[in-house]
């Protein structure tokens, strides 16, 4: 669902990150206040329109929805069984949330992480009186998105090495080398950030530059 | 010029560099030596990522202990593993990272990023996730991410160790053309043969300090 940015020269891509995120929140509120079926329909229509306008490959985008739809179906299905709801309501509830997830996915697919980070940096800036360092928070966000696929690679690598040595499934055996890898990476990363001029003590105030 | 005066370094109570005094002024300097001989520690010392336990390191007269930030503006650093140096998911964004940390104006950042994309042959990857690039392409990106900051010196810690032959050659070509002063930690004896000077470390001491034509054969002989 956290689809990575997919570059296209579309209007949607060019919209500022704030507008897209604001729009997403607005549509979410509207969809959740509308009656179930109408909400699902509205979100679905908006989603389809944005998908077309963003010139993204529909198959690829929709495939990102597969896992969340399965989860939602299980969730609402259980609820229906336990609370005795009908299958129709369950389907509508799933459709409603799936449509919202589609919209959120479209936002992440059409917005560069850097623009998202800039936006969050400004938003976090409002929390500065509470001692929040907006630059640090924003960097953490960027790093999380960057390192999720890398972490997957590491897990695969460690598991492969273990399977090569005949260990098929052993959480502890996976955990230790993975932790070592992550700690080593974190150490190198800290040095690399510092070497590229990032200063963790920086307050994030932008002196002398205009946006 | 980078100058080390009686530099000693210990991790905890384990000494890894012993009383090094060096004046590094040549344009191309190689740092050779076995695993654990202290090469990375010395390299990180040169831009103030590590400060000496005793003694001092100065870059163009700036002490790394007191002027670390100013030193790192002059001295860029490229690590062995590109994966831990790339901060942003896509190529263009990552190139902008260090420039943003410097708080340069937006149009200046855009101009420099565009220049780097073109110069280092990364233009066609511009919007690509770094995650999908090959090891060699990632290393080129990591190097470009440092060069875009326009440092006067660049330190490389085993830049070709993880690369295949073709990518290794690409990186060597790129390094050869750079106008900066380079200090390169490497096991790649071929790469350094046209360098001006080679230092060989052994257990935290410089045991050979000579032009590569002399230093490399002497090093190989020492290995037995
Ligand atoms: N952060 C650290 N903490 C403790 N010991 C370290 C640390 N980094 C390196 N060492 C030790 O210091 C010695 C020199 O390491 P290093 O400078 O990385 O050598 P090289 O790069 O030549 O392989 C090694 O014995 C290594 O185990
Ligand atoms: Mg090393």
CSV table of C-alpha atoms and ligand atoms in Angstrom, one decimal:
chain,number,residue,atom,x,y,z
A,1,UNK,CA,0.0,0.0,0.0
A,2,UNK,CA,3.0,2.3,0.6
A,3,UNK,CA,3.4,2.4,-3.2
A,4,UNK,CA,6.7,4.0,-4.2
A,5,UNK,CA,6.7,7.0,-6.4
A,6,UNK,CA,6.1,6.3,-10.1
A,7,UNK,CA,7.1,9.1,-12.3
A,8,UNK,CA,4.8,10.5,-15.0
A,9,UNK,CA,4.3,14.0,-16.5
A,10,UNK,CA,0.7,14.3,-15.2
A,11,UNK,CA,-1.3,17.0,-13.6
A,12,UNK,CA,-1.7,14.9,-10.5
A,13,UNK,CA,2.0,14.5,-10.2
A,14,UNK,CA,2.5,18.3,-10.5
A,15,UNK,CA,0.0,19.1,-7.8
A,16,UNK,CA,1.7,20.2,-4.5
A,17,UNK,CA,1.9,17.5,-1.9
A,18,UNK,CA,-0.1,19.6,0.5
A,19,UNK,CA,-3.1,19.8,-1.9
A,20,UNK,CA,-3.0,16.0,-2.5
A,21,UNK,CA,-2.9,15.2,1.2
A,22,UNK,CA,-5.5,17.8,2.0
A,23,UNK,CA,-7.7,16.4,-0.7
A,24,UNK,CA,-7.3,12.9,0.6
A,25,UNK,CA,-8.3,13.9,4.0
A,26,UNK,CA,-11.3,15.8,2.7
A,27,UNK,CA,-12.5,12.9,0.6
A,28,UNK,CA,-12.0,10.5,3.5
A,29,UNK,CA,-14.2,12.6,5.7
A,30,UNK,CA,-16.9,12.9,3.0
A,31,UNK,CA,-16.8,9.2,2.3
A,32,UNK,CA,-17.1,8.3,6.0
A,33,UNK,CA,-20.1,10.5,6.5
A,34,UNK,CA,-22.0,9.4,3.4
A,35,UNK,CA,-24.1,6.2,3.8
A,36,UNK,CA,-22.0,3.1,3.1
A,37,UNK,CA,-22.8,2.3,-0.5
A,38,UNK,CA,-22.7,5.9,-1.6
A,39,UNK,CA,-19.5,6.5,0.2
A,40,UNK,CA,-17.9,3.5,-1.6
A,41,UNK,CA,-19.2,4.7,-4.9
A,42,UNK,CA,-18.0,8.3,-4.4
A,43,UNK,CA,-14.5,7.2,-3.3
A,44,UNK,CA,-14.4,4.7,-6.2
A,45,UNK,CA,-15.3,7.3,-8.7
A,46,UNK,CA,-12.8,9.8,-7.4
A,47,UNK,CA,-10.1,7.0,-7.3
A,48,UNK,CA,-10.8,6.0,-10.9
A,49,UNK,CA,-10.7,9.6,-12.1
A,50,UNK,CA,-7.4,10.3,-10.3
A,51,UNK,CA,-6.0,7.0,-11.6
A,52,UNK,CA,-6.8,8.0,-15.2
A,53,UNK,CA,-5.6,11.6,-14.8
A,54,UNK,CA,-2.3,10.4,-13.3
A,55,UNK,CA,-1.6,8.2,-16.3
A,56,UNK,CA,-0.6,5.3,-14.1
A,57,UNK,CA,-0.9,1.7,-15.2
A,58,UNK,CA,-4.2,0.5,-13.6
A,59,UNK,CA,-3.2,-3.1,-13.3
A,60,UNK,CA,-0.1,-2.3,-11.3
A,61,UNK,CA,-1.9,0.2,-9.0
A,62,UNK,CA,-4.8,-2.2,-8.4
A,63,UNK,CA,-2.4,-5.0,-7.6
A,64,UNK,CA,-1.2,-2.9,-4.7
A,65,UNK,CA,-4.7,-3.2,-3.3
A,66,UNK,CA,-4.8,-7.0,-3.2
A,67,UNK,CA,-3.3,-7.5,0.2
A,68,UNK,CA,-5.3,-4.8,2.0
A,69,UNK,CA,-8.5,-6.1,0.4
A,70,UNK,CA,-7.8,-9.6,1.7
A,71,UNK,CA,-7.2,-8.2,5.1
A,72,UNK,CA,-10.3,-6.1,5.1
A,73,UNK,CA,-12.4,-9.0,3.9
A,74,UNK,CA,-11.1,-11.1,6.8
A,75,UNK,CA,-11.6,-8.3,9.3
A,76,UNK,CA,-15.1,-7.4,8.3
A,77,UNK,CA,-16.0,-11.0,7.6
A,78,UNK,CA,-15.1,-11.9,11.2
A,79,UNK,CA,-17.1,-9.0,12.4
A,80,UNK,CA,-20.1,-10.1,10.3
A,81,UNK,CA,-19.9,-13.6,11.7
A,82,UNK,CA,-19.5,-12.5,15.3
A,83,UNK,CA,-22.0,-9.6,15.2
A,84,UNK,CA,-24.3,-11.3,12.7
A,85,UNK,CA,-24.2,-8.7,9.9
A,86,UNK,CA,-25.2,-9.5,6.3
A,87,UNK,CA,-22.8,-10.2,3.5
A,88,UNK,CA,-24.1,-7.1,1.7
A,89,UNK,CA,-23.0,-4.8,4.5
A,90,UNK,CA,-19.7,-6.6,4.7
A,91,UNK,CA,-19.1,-6.1,0.9
A,92,UNK,CA,-19.9,-2.4,1.2
A,93,UNK,CA,-17.6,-1.8,4.1
A,94,UNK,CA,-14.8,-3.6,2.3
A,95,UNK,CA,-15.4,-1.6,-0.8
A,96,UNK,CA,-15.5,1.7,1.1
A,97,UNK,CA,-12.2,1.2,2.8
A,98,UNK,CA,-10.6,-0.3,-0.3
A,99,UNK,CA,-11.5,2.8,-2.3
A,100,UNK,CA,-10.0,5.0,0.4
A,101,UNK,CA,-6.8,2.9,0.3
A,102,UNK,CA,-6.7,3.3,-3.4
A,103,UNK,CA,-6.8,7.0,-3.0
A,104,UNK,CA,-4.0,7.0,-0.4
A,105,UNK,CA,-2.0,4.8,-2.7
A,106,UNK,CA,-2.5,7.2,-5.6
A,107,UNK,CA,-1.2,10.0,-3.4
A,108,UNK,CA,2.0,8.1,-2.6
A,109,UNK,CA,2.5,6.9,-6.2
A,110,UNK,CA,2.3,10.5,-7.5
A,111,UNK,CA,4.2,12.4,-4.8
A,112,UNK,CA,8.0,12.3,-4.5
A,113,UNK,CA,9.1,11.4,-1.0
A,114,UNK,CA,11.2,14.6,-0.9
A,115,UNK,CA,8.0,16.7,-1.4
A,116,UNK,CA,6.2,14.7,1.2
A,117,UNK,CA,9.1,15.2,3.6
A,118,UNK,CA,9.1,18.9,3.0
A,119,UNK,CA,5.4,19.1,3.7
A,120,UNK,CA,5.8,17.1,6.9
A,121,UNK,CA,8.8,19.2,7.9
A,122,UNK,CA,6.6,22.3,7.7
A,123,UNK,CA,3.8,20.5,9.6
A,124,UNK,CA,6.1,19.2,12.3
A,125,UNK,CA,7.4,22.8,12.5
A,126,UNK,CA,4.2,23.7,14.2
A,127,UNK,CA,5.2,21.3,17.0
A,128,UNK,CA,8.6,22.9,17.5
A,129,UNK,CA,7.4,24.6,20.8
A,130,UNK,CA,6.9,21.1,22.1
A,131,UNK,CA,10.5,20.3,21.5
A,132,UNK,CA,10.0,18.4,18.3
A,133,UNK,CA,12.8,18.7,15.8
A,134,UNK,CA,11.1,18.9,12.4
A,135,UNK,CA,14.2,18.2,10.3
A,136,UNK,CA,14.9,15.1,12.3
A,137,UNK,CA,11.3,13.8,12.1
A,138,UNK,CA,11.3,14.5,8.3
A,139,UNK,CA,14.6,12.6,7.8
A,140,UNK,CA,13.2,9.7,9.8
A,141,UNK,CA,10.2,9.5,7.5
A,142,UNK,CA,12.4,9.5,4.4
A,143,UNK,CA,14.7,6.9,5.8
A,144,UNK,CA,11.9,4.6,6.7
A,145,UNK,CA,10.5,4.7,3.2
A,146,UNK,CA,14.0,4.2,1.7
A,147,UNK,CA,14.9,1.3,4.0
A,148,UNK,CA,11.8,-0.8,3.9
A,149,UNK,CA,12.7,-2.5,0.7
A,150,UNK,CA,16.3,-2.8,1.9
A,151,UNK,CA,15.2,-4.6,5.0
A,152,UNK,CA,13.3,-7.1,2.9
A,153,UNK,CA,16.5,-7.8,1.0
A,154,UNK,CA,18.4,-8.4,4.2
A,155,UNK,CA,15.9,-10.8,5.5
A,156,UNK,CA,16.0,-12.7,2.2
A,157,UNK,CA,19.8,-12.7,2.2
A,158,UNK,CA,20.1,-14.1,5.8
A,159,UNK,CA,17.4,-16.7,5.1
A,160,UNK,CA,19.1,-17.8,2.0
A,161,UNK,CA,22.4,-18.2,3.7
A,162,UNK,CA,20.8,-20.2,6.4
A,163,UNK,CA,18.9,-22.5,4.0
A,164,UNK,CA,22.2,-23.1,2.2
A,165,UNK,CA,23.4,-24.4,5.5
A,166,UNK,CA,20.4,-26.5,6.1
A,167,UNK,CA,18.5,-24.4,8.6
A,168,UNK,CA,15.0,-24.1,7.2
A,169,UNK,CA,12.9,-22.1,9.6
A,170,UNK,CA,14.3,-20.7,12.8
A,171,UNK,CA,13.2,-17.3,14.0
A,172,UNK,CA,16.1,-17.0,16.5
A,173,UNK,CA,18.6,-17.9,13.9
A,174,UNK,CA,17.1,-15.3,11.6
A,175,UNK,CA,16.9,-12.6,14.2
A,176,UNK,CA,20.5,-12.5,15.4
A,177,UNK,CA,22.3,-12.0,12.1
A,178,UNK,CA,19.6,-9.7,11.0
A,179,UNK,CA,20.1,-7.5,14.1
A,180,UNK,CA,23.8,-7.5,13.5
A,181,UNK,CA,23.3,-6.4,9.9
A,182,UNK,CA,20.8,-3.7,10.9
A,183,UNK,CA,23.1,-2.3,13.6
A,184,UNK,CA,26.1,-2.3,11.3
A,185,UNK,CA,24.0,-0.6,8.6
A,186,UNK,CA,22.7,2.0,11.1
A,187,UNK,CA,26.2,2.7,12.2
A,188,UNK,CA,27.4,3.2,8.6
A,189,UNK,CA,24.4,5.2,7.8
A,190,UNK,CA,25.0,7.6,10.7
A,191,UNK,CA,28.5,8.2,9.4
A,192,UNK,CA,27.3,8.7,5.8
A,193,UNK,CA,24.7,11.2,6.9
A,194,UNK,CA,27.3,13.2,8.8
A,195,UNK,CA,29.7,13.0,6.0
A,196,UNK,CA,27.1,14.5,3.7
A,197,UNK,CA,26.7,17.5,5.9
A,198,UNK,CA,23.6,16.4,7.9
A,199,UNK,CA,23.8,17.8,11.4
A,200,UNK,CA,21.6,16.0,14.0
A,201,UNK,CA,21.8,19.0,16.3
A,202,UNK,CA,20.4,21.2,13.6
A,203,UNK,CA,17.1,22.9,14.7
A,204,UNK,CA,15.7,22.8,11.2
A,205,UNK,CA,15.4,26.5,10.9
A,206,UNK,CA,16.1,27.7,7.4
A,207,UNK,CA,18.1,30.9,7.7
A,208,UNK,CA,18.7,32.9,4.6
A,209,UNK,CA,16.8,30.8,2.1
A,210,UNK,CA,13.5,31.4,0.6
A,211,UNK,CA,11.1,28.8,-0.7
B,1,UNK,CA,46.8,19.9,2.8
B,2,UNK,CA,45.8,17.4,5.5
B,3,UNK,CA,48.2,17.2,8.4
B,4,UNK,CA,48.2,14.5,11.2
B,5,UNK,CA,50.3,15.3,14.3
B,6,UNK,CA,51.1,12.4,16.6
B,7,UNK,CA,47.7,10.9,16.0
B,8,UNK,CA,46.8,8.0,18.2
B,9,UNK,CA,43.4,6.3,18.3
B,10,UNK,CA,41.8,3.7,20.5
B,11,UNK,CA,38.4,2.2,20.6
B,12,UNK,CA,37.8,1.8,24.3
B,13,UNK,CA,41.2,0.7,25.6
B,14,UNK,CA,42.2,-1.0,22.4
B,15,UNK,CA,44.7,1.1,20.4
B,16,UNK,CA,44.3,0.9,16.6
B,17,UNK,CA,46.4,3.8,15.4
B,18,UNK,CA,49.8,4.5,16.9
B,19,UNK,CA,51.4,7.9,16.8
B,20,UNK,CA,50.9,8.8,13.2
B,21,UNK,CA,52.5,12.0,11.8
B,22,UNK,CA,51.8,12.7,8.2
B,23,UNK,CA,51.5,15.6,5.8
B,24,UNK,CA,49.2,14.6,3.0
B,25,UNK,CA,49.6,17.0,0.1
B,26,UNK,CA,49.7,14.9,-3.1
B,27,UNK,CA,46.7,14.8,-5.5
B,28,UNK,CA,46.3,11.0,-5.4
B,29,UNK,CA,47.1,9.0,-2.3
B,30,UNK,CA,46.4,5.3,-1.8
B,31,UNK,CA,46.0,3.8,1.7
B,32,UNK,CA,46.7,0.0,1.6
B,33,UNK,CA,46.9,-2.7,4.2
B,34,UNK,CA,45.3,-5.9,5.5
B,35,UNK,CA,41.9,-6.2,7.2
B,36,UNK,CA,41.8,-4.6,10.6
B,37,UNK,CA,45.1,-2.7,10.0
B,38,UNK,CA,43.3,0.6,10.7
B,39,UNK,CA,42.6,2.0,7.2
B,40,UNK,CA,39.0,2.9,7.8
B,41,UNK,CA,39.8,4.4,11.1
B,42,UNK,CA,42.5,6.6,9.5
B,43,UNK,CA,40.2,7.5,6.6
B,44,UNK,CA,37.4,8.6,8.9
B,45,UNK,CA,39.9,10.6,10.9
B,46,UNK,CA,40.6,12.7,7.8
B,47,UNK,CA,37.2,14.3,7.7
B,48,UNK,CA,36.5,14.4,11.4
B,49,UNK,CA,34.0,11.5,11.5
B,50,UNK,CA,36.3,10.2,14.2
B,51,UNK,CA,38.5,12.5,16.2
B,52,UNK,CA,41.9,11.2,17.5
B,53,UNK,CA,42.2,10.0,21.1
B,54,UNK,CA,45.4,12.1,21.2
B,55,UNK,CA,47.2,14.3,18.7
B,56,UNK,CA,45.4,16.3,16.0
B,57,UNK,CA,44.3,16.3,12.4
B,58,UNK,CA,44.0,19.5,10.4
B,59,UNK,CA,42.6,20.1,7.0
B,60,UNK,CA,43.9,23.3,5.4
B,61,UNK,CA,44.6,24.5,8.9
B,62,UNK,CA,41.1,23.6,10.3
B,63,UNK,CA,41.3,21.3,13.3
B,64,UNK,CA,38.8,18.4,12.9
B,65,UNK,CA,38.2,18.4,16.6
B,66,UNK,CA,37.0,22.0,16.8
B,67,UNK,CA,35.9,22.6,13.2
B,68,UNK,CA,34.4,19.3,12.2
B,69,UNK,CA,31.6,20.8,10.2
B,70,UNK,CA,33.8,23.1,8.2
B,71,UNK,CA,36.2,20.2,7.6
B,72,UNK,CA,33.4,18.0,6.3
B,73,UNK,CA,32.4,20.7,3.8
B,74,UNK,CA,35.8,20.4,2.3
B,75,UNK,CA,36.3,16.7,2.6
B,76,UNK,CA,33.8,14.4,1.0
B,77,UNK,CA,33.6,10.7,2.0
B,78,UNK,CA,32.5,7.7,0.0
B,79,UNK,CA,31.9,4.4,1.8
B,80,UNK,CA,32.2,0.8,0.6
B,81,UNK,CA,28.5,-0.1,0.7
B,82,UNK,CA,26.3,2.3,-1.4
B,83,UNK,CA,23.2,1.0,0.3
B,84,UNK,CA,24.0,2.8,3.5
B,85,UNK,CA,24.8,6.0,1.8
B,86,UNK,CA,21.7,6.5,-0.2
B,87,UNK,CA,19.2,8.3,1.9
B,88,UNK,CA,16.3,9.0,-0.4
B,89,UNK,CA,14.3,6.5,-2.5
B,90,UNK,CA,14.9,8.0,-5.9
B,91,UNK,CA,18.1,9.2,-7.6
B,92,UNK,CA,17.2,12.8,-8.1
B,93,UNK,CA,16.0,13.2,-4.5
B,94,UNK,CA,19.1,11.6,-3.1
B,95,UNK,CA,21.4,13.9,-5.0
B,96,UNK,CA,19.5,16.8,-3.5
B,97,UNK,CA,19.9,15.5,0.1
B,98,UNK,CA,23.3,16.9,1.0
B,99,UNK,CA,22.5,20.2,-0.8
B,100,UNK,CA,19.4,20.6,1.3
B,101,UNK,CA,21.3,19.8,4.4
B,102,UNK,CA,23.4,22.8,3.5
B,103,UNK,CA,20.3,24.9,3.1
B,104,UNK,CA,21.1,26.0,-0.4
B,105,UNK,CA,18.3,27.9,-2.3
B,106,UNK,CA,15.9,25.7,-4.3
B,107,UNK,CA,17.0,26.8,-7.8
B,108,UNK,CA,20.7,26.3,-6.9
B,109,UNK,CA,19.9,22.8,-5.7
B,110,UNK,CA,17.9,22.0,-8.9
B,111,UNK,CA,20.8,23.4,-11.1
B,112,UNK,CA,23.4,21.3,-9.3
B,113,UNK,CA,21.4,18.2,-9.3
B,114,UNK,CA,20.7,18.5,-13.0
B,115,UNK,CA,24.4,19.0,-13.6
B,116,UNK,CA,25.3,15.9,-11.6
B,117,UNK,CA,22.7,13.7,-13.3
B,118,UNK,CA,24.2,14.7,-16.6
B,119,UNK,CA,27.9,14.5,-15.7
B,120,UNK,CA,27.8,11.2,-13.9
B,121,UNK,CA,25.5,9.5,-16.5
B,122,UNK,CA,22.6,9.2,-14.1
B,123,UNK,CA,20.1,11.1,-16.2
B,124,UNK,CA,18.1,8.1,-17.3
B,125,UNK,CA,17.7,6.9,-13.8
B,126,UNK,CA,16.5,10.3,-12.5
B,127,UNK,CA,13.1,9.2,-11.2
B,128,UNK,CA,14.1,5.6,-10.6
B,129,UNK,CA,14.1,4.0,-7.1
B,130,UNK,CA,17.7,3.5,-6.1
B,131,UNK,CA,16.6,0.2,-4.8
B,132,UNK,CA,16.2,-1.2,-8.3
B,133,UNK,CA,19.7,-0.1,-9.5
B,134,UNK,CA,22.6,-2.5,-9.8
B,135,UNK,CA,25.5,-2.3,-7.3
B,136,UNK,CA,27.7,-0.4,-9.7
B,137,UNK,CA,25.0,2.1,-10.5
B,138,UNK,CA,24.3,2.6,-6.8
B,139,UNK,CA,27.9,3.2,-6.1
B,140,UNK,CA,28.0,5.8,-8.9
B,141,UNK,CA,25.0,7.5,-7.3
B,142,UNK,CA,26.7,7.4,-3.9
B,143,UNK,CA,29.8,9.0,-5.4
B,144,UNK,CA,27.7,11.6,-7.3
B,145,UNK,CA,25.9,12.4,-4.0
B,146,UNK,CA,29.2,13.4,-2.6
B,147,UNK,CA,30.6,15.2,-5.6
B,148,UNK,CA,27.5,17.3,-6.1
B,149,UNK,CA,28.6,19.0,-2.8
B,150,UNK,CA,31.8,20.1,-4.6
B,151,UNK,CA,34.3,19.2,-1.9
B,152,UNK,CA,38.1,19.9,-2.4
B,153,UNK,CA,39.1,16.5,-1.1
B,154,UNK,CA,37.3,13.2,-1.5
B,155,UNK,CA,38.1,10.1,0.6
B,156,UNK,CA,37.0,6.7,-0.7
B,157,UNK,CA,36.9,3.7,1.7
B,158,UNK,CA,37.1,0.6,-0.6
B,159,UNK,CA,34.9,2.0,-3.3
B,160,UNK,CA,35.3,-1.0,-5.7
B,161,UNK,CA,35.3,-3.9,-3.2
B,162,UNK,CA,31.7,-4.8,-3.8
B,163,UNK,CA,31.7,-4.2,-7.6
B,164,UNK,CA,32.0,-6.5,-10.6
B,165,UNK,CA,34.9,-5.9,-13.1
B,166,UNK,CA,33.0,-3.6,-15.4
B,167,UNK,CA,31.6,-1.4,-12.7
B,168,UNK,CA,34.9,-1.4,-11.0
B,169,UNK,CA,36.5,-0.1,-14.2
B,170,UNK,CA,33.7,2.6,-14.4
B,171,UNK,CA,34.4,3.8,-10.9
B,172,UNK,CA,38.2,3.9,-11.6
B,173,UNK,CA,37.6,5.9,-14.8
B,174,UNK,CA,35.4,8.3,-12.9
B,175,UNK,CA,38.0,8.8,-10.1
B,176,UNK,CA,40.8,9.3,-12.6
B,177,UNK,CA,39.0,12.3,-14.2
B,178,UNK,CA,38.2,14.1,-10.9
B,179,UNK,CA,39.8,17.4,-10.3
B,180,UNK,CA,39.8,16.9,-6.5
B,181,UNK,CA,42.5,15.6,-4.2
B,182,UNK,CA,41.7,12.0,-3.6
B,183,UNK,CA,42.6,9.6,-0.8
B,184,UNK,CA,41.6,6.1,-1.6
B,185,UNK,CA,41.6,3.1,0.8
B,186,UNK,CA,41.7,0.0,-1.4
B,187,UNK,CA,42.8,-3.6,-1.9
B,188,UNK,CA,42.9,-2.9,-5.7
B,189,UNK,CA,46.6,-2.5,-6.4
B,190,UNK,CA,46.0,-2.0,-10.1
B,191,UNK,CA,43.8,1.0,-9.5
B,192,UNK,CA,46.5,2.9,-7.6
B,193,UNK,CA,49.5,2.3,-9.8
B,194,UNK,CA,49.4,5.9,-11.3
B,195,UNK,CA,48.8,7.5,-7.9
B,196,UNK,CA,51.4,9.9,-6.4
B,197,UNK,CA,51.8,8.2,-3.1
B,198,UNK,CA,50.9,5.0,-1.3
B,199,UNK,CA,50.8,4.4,2.5
B,200,UNK,CA,50.7,0.9,3.8
B,201,UNK,CA,49.3,0.3,7.2
B,202,UNK,CA,50.0,-2.6,9.5
B,203,UNK,CA,48.6,-2.8,13.0
B,204,UNK,CA,47.9,0.9,13.0
B,205,UNK,CA,51.4,2.0,11.9
B,206,UNK,CA,52.6,3.2,8.5
B,207,UNK,CA,55.1,0.7,7.4
B,208,UNK,CA,55.6,1.8,3.9
B,209,UNK,CA,55.3,5.4,2.5
B,210,UNK,CA,56.5,5.8,-1.1
B,211,UNK,CA,55.2,6.2,-4.7
B,212,UNK,CA,53.2,3.1,-5.8
B,213,UNK,CA,56.0,1.9,-8.1
B,214,UNK,CA,58.1,1.2,-5.0
B,215,UNK,CA,55.4,0.8,-2.4
B,216,UNK,CA,53.3,-1.8,-4.2
B,217,UNK,CA,56.1,-4.4,-4.7
B,218,UNK,CA,57.3,-3.8,-1.2
B,219,UNK,CA,53.8,-4.4,0.1
B,220,UNK,CA,53.4,-7.6,-1.9
B,221,UNK,CA,56.8,-8.8,-0.7
B,222,UNK,CA,55.8,-8.1,2.9
B,223,UNK,CA,52.8,-10.2,2.5
B,224,UNK,CA,55.2,-13.1,1.8
C,1,LIG,N1,33.7,1.1,16.3
C,1,LIG,C1,34.6,0.3,16.6
C,1,LIG,N2,34.7,-0.2,17.9
C,1,LIG,C2,35.7,-1.0,18.3
C,1,LIG,N3,36.6,-1.5,17.5
C,1,LIG,C3,36.6,-1.1,16.3
C,1,LIG,C4,35.6,-0.2,15.7
C,1,LIG,N4,35.9,0.0,14.4
C,1,LIG,C5,37.0,-0.7,14.2
C,1,LIG,N5,37.5,-1.4,15.2
C,1,LIG,C6,38.7,-2.2,15.3
C,1,LIG,O1,39.8,-1.5,15.0
C,1,LIG,C7,40.7,-2.1,14.1
C,1,LIG,C8,40.9,-1.4,12.9
C,1,LIG,O2,39.7,-1.3,12.2
C,1,LIG,P1,39.5,-0.6,10.8
C,1,LIG,O3,40.1,0.8,10.9
C,1,LIG,O4,38.1,-0.8,10.4
C,1,LIG,O5,40.5,-1.4,9.9
C,1,LIG,P2,40.5,-1.7,8.3
C,1,LIG,O6,39.6,-0.7,7.7
C,1,LIG,O7,41.9,-1.6,7.9
C,1,LIG,O8,40.0,-3.1,8.1
C,1,LIG,C9,40.1,-3.5,13.9
C,1,LIG,O9,40.7,-4.4,14.8
C,1,LIG,C10,38.6,-3.3,14.3
C,1,LIG,O10,38.1,-4.5,14.8
C,2,LIG,MG1,37.8,-0.9,6.5
